[in-house]
Amino acid sequence: MARIERAFVALNGAILVLVLMGMALILGWNVAGRYLTGNSLTWADEVARYSMIWLTFLGSGLALREGAHAAITNAQDALPTGGQRALRALILVVLFSFFAFMVWVGVDYMNRMAVQRSAALRVPMKWIYAAMPVGFALMIVHLALIAPRYWRAGLQQSDEAALG
């Protein structure tokens, strides 16, 4: 399972790197073309905007995994071990519920935008808005993979052995 998890995280990261590289190449080409030839790509800004949207949603699961989202742990740290575990369980339930709700909302919104097309690329906006349900679905997977470690976080070694 750990091997599958590492592969999943590596694949998620590799996709982010590729999308960011593509965005940087297109924007670099556009800037160079604008200053060297006086012409620019009409669709470059749109590609950059939509790439940034996808990067945000695809990367949010990795940020969740690394604890990079905002968190206030003072109340949690002040609780005894049992209280910490209960609070973490509640947080996990709320996060799973919210992420699932956002997948549902994202799919609904994506389907509503199916007829609209982007201005420069003429791509159906459905594919741009697909970033939201895909990103939240990835967050569900990442959360499911780290949930056991998160739930046990803060326990002493002796406490973990006793809970076995």
Coordinates of N, CA, C and O in Angstrom, one line a residue:
M1 N 0.8 -1.2 0.0 CA 0.0 0.0 0.0 C 0.9 1.3 0.0 O 0.5 2.2 -0.7
A2 N 2.0 1.2 0.8 CA 2.8 2.4 0.8 C 3.5 2.7 -0.5 O 3.6 3.8 -0.9
R3 N 3.7 1.6 -1.3 CA 4.3 1.8 -2.6 C 3.3 2.4 -3.6 O 3.7 3.3 -4.4
I4 N 2.0 2.0 -3.5 CA 1.0 2.6 -4.3 C 0.8 4.1 -3.9 O 0.7 4.9 -4.8
E5 N 0.8 4.4 -2.6 CA 0.7 5.7 -2.2 C 1.8 6.6 -2.7 O 1.6 7.7 -3.2
R6 N 3.1 6.1 -2.6 CA 4.2 6.9 -3.1 C 4.1 7.1 -4.6 O 4.4 8.2 -5.1
A7 N 3.6 6.1 -5.3 CA 3.5 6.3 -6.8 C 2.4 7.3 -7.1 O 2.5 8.1 -8.0
F8 N 1.3 7.3 -6.3 CA 0.2 8.2 -6.5 C 0.7 9.7 -6.3 O 0.4 10.6 -7.0
V9 N 1.4 9.8 -5.2 CA 1.9 11.2 -4.9 C 2.9 11.6 -5.9 O 2.9 12.8 -6.4
A10 N 3.8 10.7 -6.4 CA 4.8 11.1 -7.4 C 4.1 11.4 -8.7 O 4.5 12.4 -9.4
L11 N 3.1 10.7 -9.1 CA 2.3 11.0 -10.3 C 1.6 12.3 -10.2 O 1.7 13.1 -11.1
N12 N 1.0 12.6 -9.1 CA 0.4 13.9 -8.9 C 1.4 15.0 -9.0 O 1.1 16.0 -9.7
G13 N 2.5 14.9 -8.4 CA 3.6 15.9 -8.4 C 4.1 16.0 -9.8 O 4.4 17.2 -10.3
A14 N 4.3 14.9 -10.6 CA 4.8 15.0 -11.9 C 3.9 15.7 -12.9 O 4.3 16.5 -13.7
I15 N 2.6 15.5 -12.7 CA 1.6 16.2 -13.5 C 1.6 17.7 -13.2 O 1.6 18.5 -14.1
L16 N 1.8 18.1 -11.9 CA 1.9 19.5 -11.6 C 3.2 20.1 -12.3 O 3.1 21.2 -12.8
V17 N 4.3 19.4 -12.2 CA 5.5 19.9 -12.8 C 5.3 20.1 -14.4 O 5.7 21.1 -14.9
L18 N 4.7 19.1 -15.0 CA 4.5 19.2 -16.5 C 3.6 20.3 -16.8 O 3.8 21.1 -17.8
V19 N 2.5 20.5 -16.1 CA 1.6 21.6 -16.4 C 2.3 23.0 -16.2 O 2.2 23.9 -17.0
L20 N 3.0 23.1 -15.1 CA 3.8 24.3 -14.8 C 4.8 24.6 -15.8 O 5.0 25.7 -16.3
M21 N 5.5 23.5 -16.3 CA 6.5 23.7 -17.3 C 5.9 24.2 -18.6 O 6.4 25.1 -19.3
G22 N 4.7 23.6 -19.0 CA 4.0 24.0 -20.2 C 3.6 25.4 -20.1 O 3.7 26.2 -21.1
M23 N 3.0 25.8 -19.0 CA 2.6 27.2 -18.8 C 3.8 28.2 -18.9 O 3.7 29.2 -19.6
A24 N 4.9 27.8 -18.3 CA 6.1 28.7 -18.3 C 6.6 28.8 -19.7 O 7.0 29.9 -20.2
L25 N 6.7 27.7 -20.5 CA 7.1 27.7 -21.9 C 6.2 28.6 -22.7 O 6.7 29.4 -23.5
I26 N 4.9 28.4 -22.6 CA 4.0 29.2 -23.4 C 4.1 30.7 -23.1 O 4.2 31.6 -24.0
L27 N 4.2 31.0 -21.8 CA 4.3 32.4 -21.4 C 5.6 33.0 -21.8 O 5.7 34.2 -22.3
G28 N 6.7 32.2 -21.7 CA 8.0 32.7 -22.1 C 8.1 33.0 -23.6 O 8.6 34.0 -24.0
W29 N 7.5 32.0 -24.3 CA 7.5 32.2 -25.8 C 6.7 33.4 -26.2 O 7.1 34.2 -27.0
N30 N 5.6 33.7 -25.5 CA 4.7 34.8 -25.7 C 5.4 36.1 -25.4 O 5.4 37.1 -26.2
V31 N 6.1 36.2 -24.3 CA 6.9 37.4 -23.9 C 8.0 37.7 -24.9 O 8.2 38.8 -25.4
A32 N 8.7 36.6 -25.3 CA 9.8 36.8 -26.2 C 9.3 37.2 -27.6 O 9.8 38.1 -28.2
G33 N 8.2 36.6 -28.0 CA 7.6 37.0 -29.3 C 7.1 38.4 -29.3 O 7.3 39.1 -30.3
R34 N 6.6 38.8 -28.2 CA 6.1 40.2 -28.1 C 7.2 41.2 -28.2 O 7.1 42.2 -28.9
Y35 N 8.3 41.0 -27.6 CA 9.4 41.9 -27.6 C 10.3 41.8 -28.8 O 10.9 42.8 -29.2
L36 N 10.4 40.6 -29.3 CA 11.3 40.4 -30.5 C 10.7 40.7 -31.8 O 11.3 41.2 -32.7
T37 N 9.4 40.3 -31.9 CA 8.7 40.5 -33.2 C 7.5 41.4 -33.2 O 7.0 41.8 -34.2
G38 N 7.1 41.8 -32.0 CA 6.0 42.7 -31.9 C 4.7 42.0 -31.9 O 3.6 42.6 -31.9
N39 N 4.7 40.7 -32.0 CA 3.5 39.9 -32.1 C 3.4 39.0 -30.9 O 4.4 38.6 -30.3
S40 N 2.2 38.7 -30.5 CA 2.1 37.7 -29.3 C 1.0 36.7 -29.7 O 0.2 36.9 -30.6
L41 N 1.0 35.6 -28.9 CA 0.0 34.6 -29.1 C -1.3 35.1 -28.5 O -1.3 35.5 -27.3
T42 N -2.4 35.0 -29.2 CA -3.6 35.5 -28.7 C -4.2 34.6 -27.6 O -5.0 35.1 -26.8
W43 N -3.8 33.4 -27.6 CA -4.4 32.4 -26.6 C -3.5 32.2 -25.4 O -3.9 31.4 -24.5
A44 N -2.3 32.8 -25.3 CA -1.3 32.5 -24.3 C -1.9 32.9 -22.9 O -1.7 32.1 -21.9
D45 N -2.5 34.0 -22.8 CA -3.0 34.4 -21.5 C -4.1 33.5 -21.0 O -4.2 33.2 -19.8
E46 N -4.9 33.1 -21.9 CA -6.0 32.2 -21.5 C -5.4 30.8 -21.1 O -5.9 30.2 -20.1
V47 N -4.4 30.3 -21.8 CA -3.8 29.1 -21.4 C -3.2 29.2 -20.0 O -3.3 28.3 -19.1
A48 N -2.5 30.3 -19.7 CA -1.9 30.6 -18.4 C -3.0 30.6 -17.3 O -2.8 30.0 -16.3
R49 N -4.0 31.3 -17.6 CA -5.1 31.4 -16.6 C -5.7 30.0 -16.3 O -5.8 29.6 -15.1
Y50 N -6.0 29.3 -17.3 CA -6.6 28.0 -17.1 C -5.6 26.9 -16.5 O -6.0 26.1 -15.7
S51 N -4.4 27.1 -16.9 CA -3.3 26.2 -16.3 C -3.2 26.5 -14.8 O -3.0 25.6 -14.0
M52 N -3.3 27.8 -14.4 CA -3.2 28.1 -13.0 C -4.3 27.6 -12.2 O -4.2 27.1 -11.1
I53 N -5.5 27.6 -12.8 CA -6.7 27.0 -12.1 C -6.5 25.5 -11.9 O -6.7 25.0 -10.8
W54 N -6.0 24.8 -12.9 CA -5.8 23.4 -12.8 C -4.7 23.1 -11.8 O -4.8 22.2 -11.0
L55 N -3.6 23.9 -11.9 CA -2.5 23.7 -10.9 C -3.0 23.9 -9.5 O -2.6 23.1 -8.6
T56 N -3.8 24.9 -9.2 CA -4.3 25.1 -7.9 C -5.1 23.9 -7.4 O -4.9 23.4 -6.2
F57 N -6.0 23.4 -8.2 CA -6.8 22.3 -7.7 C -6.1 21.0 -7.7 O -6.3 20.2 -6.8
L58 N -5.2 20.7 -8.6 CA -4.4 19.5 -8.6 C -3.4 19.5 -7.5 O -3.1 18.4 -6.9
G59 N -2.9 20.6 -7.1 CA -1.9 20.7 -6.1 C -2.5 20.8 -4.7 O -1.7 20.6 -3.7
S60 N -3.8 21.1 -4.5 CA -4.3 21.2 -3.2 C -4.3 19.9 -2.4 O -4.1 20.0 -1.1
G61 N -4.4 18.8 -3.0 CA -4.2 17.5 -2.3 C -2.8 17.3 -1.7 O -2.6 16.9 -0.6
L62 N -1.8 17.7 -2.5 CA -0.4 17.6 -2.0 C -0.2 18.6 -0.9 O 0.5 18.3 0.1
A63 N -0.8 19.8 -1.0 CA -0.7 20.8 0.1 C -1.3 20.2 1.3 O -0.8 20.4 2.4
L64 N -2.5 19.6 1.2 CA -3.2 19.0 2.4 C -2.3 17.9 3.0 O -2.1 17.9 4.2
R65 N -1.7 17.1 2.2 CA -0.8 16.0 2.7 C 0.4 16.6 3.5 O 0.8 16.0 4.5
E66 N 0.9 17.7 3.1 CA 2.1 18.3 3.7 C 1.7 19.3 4.8 O 2.6 19.8 5.4
G67 N 0.4 19.4 5.1 CA 0.0 20.4 6.1 C 0.2 21.8 5.8 O 0.4 22.7 6.6
A68 N 0.2 22.1 4.5 CA 0.4 23.5 4.0 C -0.8 24.4 4.0 O -0.7 25.6 3.8
H69 N -2.0 23.8 4.3 CA -3.2 24.6 4.4 C -3.2 25.3 5.8 O -2.6 24.7 6.8
A70 N -3.9 26.4 6.0 CA -3.9 27.0 7.3 C -4.5 26.1 8.3 O -5.5 25.4 8.1
A71 N -4.0 26.1 9.5 CA -4.5 25.3 10.6 C -4.2 26.0 11.9 O -3.1 26.7 12.1
I72 N -5.1 25.9 12.8 CA -4.9 26.5 14.2 C -5.0 25.3 15.1 O -6.1 24.6 15.2
T73 N -3.9 25.0 15.8 CA -3.9 23.7 16.6 C -3.9 24.0 18.1 O -3.7 23.1 18.9
N74 N -4.0 25.3 18.5 CA -3.9 25.6 19.9 C -5.0 24.8 20.7 O -4.7 24.2 21.8
A75 N -6.2 24.8 20.3 CA -7.3 24.1 21.0 C -7.0 22.6 21.0 O -7.1 21.9 22.1
Q76 N -6.6 22.1 19.9 CA -6.2 20.6 19.8 C -5.1 20.3 20.8 O -5.2 19.3 21.5
D77 N -4.1 21.1 20.8 CA -2.9 20.8 21.6 C -3.2 20.9 23.1 O -2.6 20.3 24.0
A78 N -4.2 21.7 23.5 CA -4.6 21.9 24.9 C -5.4 20.7 25.4 O -5.6 20.6 26.6
L79 N -5.9 19.9 24.5 CA -6.8 18.8 25.0 C -5.9 17.6 25.4 O -4.8 17.4 24.9
P80 N -6.5 16.7 26.3 CA -5.8 15.5 26.6 C -5.8 14.6 25.3 O -6.5 14.8 24.4
T81 N -5.1 13.5 25.4 CA -4.9 12.6 24.2 C -6.2 12.1 23.6 O -6.5 12.2 22.4
G82 N -7.1 11.7 24.5 CA -8.5 11.2 24.0 C -9.2 12.4 23.3 O -9.9 12.1 22.3
G83 N -9.2 13.5 23.9 CA -9.9 14.7 23.3 C -9.3 15.1 21.9 O -10.0 15.5 21.0
Q84 N -7.9 15.0 21.9 CA -7.3 15.3 20.6 C -7.7 14.3 19.5 O -8.0 14.7 18.4
R85 N -7.8 13.0 19.9 CA -8.2 12.0 18.9 C -9.7 12.3 18.5 O -10.0 12.1 17.3
A86 N -10.5 12.6 19.4 CA -11.9 12.9 19.1 C -12.1 14.1 18.2 O -12.8 14.1 17.2
L87 N -11.3 15.1 18.5 CA -11.3 16.3 17.6 C -10.8 16.0 16.3 O -11.4 16.5 15.3
R88 N -9.7 15.3 16.1 CA -9.2 14.9 14.8 C -10.2 14.1 14.0 O -10.3 14.2 12.8
A89 N -10.9 13.2 14.7 CA -11.9 12.4 14.0 C -13.0 13.3 13.5 O -13.5 13.1 12.4
L90 N -13.4 14.2 14.3 CA -14.5 15.2 13.9 C -14.0 16.0 12.7 O -14.7 16.2 11.7
I91 N -12.7 16.5 12.7 CA -12.1 17.2 11.6 C -12.1 16.4 10.4 O -12.4 16.8 9.3
L92 N -11.7 15.1 10.5 CA -11.7 14.2 9.3 C -13.1 14.0 8.7 O -13.3 14.1 7.5
V93 N -14.1 13.9 9.5 CA -15.5 13.7 9.0 C -15.9 15.0 8.3 O -16.5 14.9 7.2
V94 N -15.6 16.1 8.9 CA -16.0 17.4 8.3 C -15.3 17.6 7.0 O -15.9 18.0 6.0
L95 N -14.0 17.3 6.9 CA -13.3 17.5 5.7 C -13.7 16.5 4.6 O -14.0 16.9 3.5
F96 N -13.9 15.2 4.9 CA -14.4 14.3 3.9 C -15.8 14.7 3.4 O -16.1 14.7 2.2
S97 N -16.7 15.2 4.3 CA -18.0 15.7 3.9 C -17.9 16.9 3.0 O -18.6 16.9 2.0
F98 N -17.1 17.8 3.4 CA -17.0 19.1 2.6 C -16.4 18.7 1.2 O -16.9 19.2 0.2
F99 N -15.3 17.9 1.2 CA -14.7 17.6 -0.1 C -15.7 16.9 -1.0 O -15.8 17.1 -2.2
A100 N -16.5 15.9 -0.4 CA -17.5 15.2 -1.2 C -18.6 16.2 -1.7 O -19.0 16.1 -2.9
F101 N -19.0 17.1 -0.9 CA -20.0 18.1 -1.3 C -19.4 18.9 -2.5 O -20.1 19.2 -3.4
M102 N -18.1 19.3 -2.4 CA -17.5 20.2 -3.4 C -17.4 19.4 -4.7 O -17.4 20.0 -5.8
V103 N -17.1 18.1 -4.6 CA -17.1 17.3 -5.9 C -18.5 17.3 -6.5 O -18.6 17.6 -7.7
W104 N -19.5 17.1 -5.7 CA -20.9 17.1 -6.2 C -21.2 18.5 -6.8 O -21.7 18.6 -8.0
V105 N -20.9 19.6 -6.1 CA -21.2 20.9 -6.6 C -20.4 21.2 -7.9 O -20.8 21.8 -8.9
G106 N -19.1 20.8 -7.9 CA -18.2 21.0 -9.0 C -18.7 20.3 -10.3 O -18.7 20.8 -11.4
V107 N -19.2 19.0 -10.1 CA -19.7 18.3 -11.3 C -21.0 19.0 -11.8 O -21.2 19.2 -13.0
D108 N -21.8 19.4 -10.9 CA -23.1 20.2 -11.3 C -22.7 21.4 -12.1 O -23.2 21.7 -13.1
Y109 N -21.8 22.2 -11.5 CA -21.4 23.5 -12.2 C -20.7 23.2 -13.5 O -20.9 23.9 -14.5
M110 N -19.8 22.2 -13.5 CA -19.2 21.8 -14.8 C -20.2 21.5 -15.9 O -20.1 21.9 -17.0
N111 N -21.2 20.7 -15.5 CA -22.2 20.3 -16.5 C -23.1 21.5 -16.9 O -23.5 21.6 -18.1
R112 N -23.3 22.5 -16.1 CA -24.0 23.7 -16.4 C -23.2 24.6 -17.4 O -23.8 25.3 -18.2
M113 N -21.9 24.5 -17.4 CA -21.0 25.2 -18.3 C -20.7 24.5 -19.6 O -19.8 25.0 -20.3
A114 N -21.3 23.4 -19.8 CA -20.9 22.6 -21.0 C -21.1 23.3 -22.3 O -20.4 23.0 -23.3
V115 N -22.0 24.2 -22.4 CA -22.3 24.8 -23.7 C -21.4 26.1 -23.9 O -21.3 26.5 -25.1
Q116 N -20.9 26.6 -22.9 CA -20.1 27.8 -23.0 C -18.7 27.4 -23.5 O -18.1 26.4 -23.1
R117 N -18.1 28.3 -24.3 CA -16.7 28.1 -24.8 C -15.8 29.2 -24.4 O -16.2 30.4 -24.3
S118 N -14.5 28.9 -24.3 CA -13.5 30.0 -23.9 C -13.4 30.9 -25.1 O -13.6 30.5 -26.3
A119 N -13.0 32.1 -24.8 CA -12.9 33.1 -25.9 C -11.8 32.9 -26.9 O -12.1 32.9 -28.1
A120 N -10.6 32.6 -26.5 CA -9.5 32.4 -27.5 C -9.4 31.0 -28.0 O -9.2 30.8 -29.2
L121 N -9.4 30.0 -27.2 CA -9.2 28.7 -27.5 C -10.4 27.9 -28.1 O -10.3 26.9 -28.7
R122 N -11.6 28.5 -27.7 CA -12.9 27.9 -28.1 C -13.0 26.5 -27.5 O -13.6 25.6 -28.0
V123 N -12.4 26.3 -26.3 CA -12.5 25.0 -25.6 C -13.8 25.0 -24.8 O -14.1 26.1 -24.2
P124 N -14.5 24.0 -24.7 CA -15.7 24.0 -23.8 C -15.3 24.3 -22.4 O -14.4 23.6 -21.9
M125 N -16.0 25.2 -21.8 CA -15.6 25.6 -20.4 C -15.8 24.4 -19.4 O -15.3 24.5 -18.3
K126 N -16.5 23.4 -19.8 CA -16.7 22.3 -19.0 C -15.4 21.7 -18.6 O -15.2 21.3 -17.4
W127 N -14.4 21.7 -19.5 CA -13.1 21.1 -19.2 C -12.3 22.0 -18.3 O -11.4 21.6 -17.5
I128 N -12.5 23.3 -18.3 CA -11.9 24.2 -17.3 C -12.5 24.0 -16.0 O -11.7 23.9 -15.0
Y129 N -13.8 24.0 -15.9 CA -14.5 23.8 -14.6 C -14.3 22.4 -14.0 O -14.6 22.2 -12.9
A130 N -13.9 21.5 -14.8 CA -13.6 20.1 -14.3 C -12.5 20.1 -13.3 O -12.4 19.1 -12.5
A131 N -11.7 21.1 -13.3 CA -10.6 21.2 -12.3 C -11.1 21.1 -10.9 O -10.5 20.5 -10.0
M132 N -12.3 21.7 -10.6 CA -12.8 21.7 -9.3 C -13.2 20.3 -8.8 O -12.7 19.8 -7.7
P133 N -14.1 19.5 -9.5 CA -14.4 18.2 -8.9 C -13.2 17.2 -9.0 O -13.0 16.4 -8.1
V134 N -12.3 17.4 -10.0 CA -11.1 16.5 -10.0 C -10.2 16.9 -8.8 O -9.7 16.0 -8.1
G135 N -10.0 18.1 -8.6 CA -9.1 18.6 -7.4 C -9.7 18.1 -6.1 O -8.9 17.6 -5.3
F136 N -11.0 18.3 -5.9 CA -11.6 17.8 -4.6 C -11.6 16.3 -4.5 O -11.4 15.8 -3.4
A137 N -11.8 15.6 -5.6 CA -11.7 14.1 -5.6 C -10.3 13.7 -5.2 O -10.1 12.8 -4.4
L138 N -9.3 14.4 -5.7 CA -7.9 14.1 -5.3 C -7.7 14.4 -3.9 O -6.9 13.7 -3.2
M139 N -8.3 15.5 -3.4 CA -8.1 15.8 -1.9 C -8.7 14.7 -1.1 O -8.2 14.4 0.0
I140 N -9.8 14.1 -1.5 CA -10.4 13.0 -0.8 C -9.5 11.8 -0.8 O -9.3 11.2 0.3
V141 N -8.8 11.5 -1.9 CA -7.9 10.4 -1.9 C -6.7 10.7 -1.0 O -6.3 9.8 -0.2
H142 N -6.1 11.9 -1.1 CA -5.0 12.2 -0.3 C -5.4 12.2 1.2 O -4.6 11.7 2.0
L143 N -6.6 12.7 1.5 CA -7.0 12.7 2.9 C -7.2 11.3 3.4 O -6.8 10.9 4.5
A144 N -7.8 10.4 2.6 CA -7.9 9.0 3.0 C -6.6 8.3 3.2 O -6.5 7.5 4.1
L145 N -5.6 8.7 2.5 CA -4.3 8.1 2.6 C -3.6 8.6 3.9 O -2.8 7.8 4.5
I146 N -3.8 9.8 4.3 CA -3.1 10.4 5.5 C -4.0 10.3 6.7 O -3.4 10.6 7.8
A147 N -5.2 10.0 6.6 CA -6.1 10.1 7.7 C -5.7 9.2 8.9 O -5.7 9.7 10.1
P148 N -5.2 8.0 8.7 CA -4.8 7.2 9.9 C -3.6 7.9 10.6 O -3.6 7.9 11.9
R149 N -2.7 8.4 9.9 CA -1.5 9.1 10.5 C -2.0 10.3 11.2 O -1.5 10.7 12.3
Y150 N -2.8 11.1 10.6 CA -3.3 12.3 11.2 C -4.1 12.0 12.5 O -3.9 12.7 13.5
W151 N -4.9 11.0 12.4 CA -5.7 10.7 13.6 C -4.9 10.3 14.8 O -5.2 10.6 15.9
R152 N -3.7 9.6 14.5 CA -2.8 9.2 15.6 C -1.8 10.2 16.0 O -1.1 10.1 16.9
A153 N -1.7 11.3 15.2 CA -0.7 12.3 15.4 C -0.8 12.9 16.9 O -1.9 13.1 17.4
G154 N 0.3 13.1 17.5 CA 0.4 13.7 18.8 C 0.4 12.7 19.9 O 0.5 13.0 21.1
L155 N 0.2 11.4 19.6 CA 0.2 10.4 20.6 C 1.6 10.0 21.0 O 2.5 10.0 20.1
Q156 N 1.8 9.7 22.2 CA 3.1 9.2 22.6 C 3.3 7.8 22.1 O 2.3 7.1 21.9
Q157 N 4.5 7.3 22.0 CA 4.7 5.9 21.6 C 4.0 4.9 22.5 O 3.5 4.0 22.0
S158 N 4.0 5.1 23.8 CA 3.4 4.2 24.7 C 1.9 4.2 24.5 O 1.3 3.2 24.6
D159 N 1.3 5.4 24.2 CA -0.1 5.4 23.9 C -0.5 4.6 22.7 O -1.5 3.9 22.6
E160 N 0.3 4.7 21.6 CA 0.1 4.0 20.4 C 0.2 2.5 20.6 O -0.6 1.7 20.1
A161 N 1.2 2.1 21.4 CA 1.3 0.7 21.7 C 0.1 0.1 22.5 O -0.3 -1.0 22.2
A162 N -0.4 0.9 23.4 CA -1.5 0.5 24.2 C -2.8 0.4 23.4 O -3.6 -0.4 23.6
L163 N -2.9 1.3 22.3 CA -4.1 1.3 21.5 C -4.0 0.2 20.4 O -5.0 -0.2 19.9
G164 N -2.8 -0.2 20.1 CA -2.4 -1.3 19.2 C -3.4 -1.5 18.1 O -3.7 -2.3 17.4

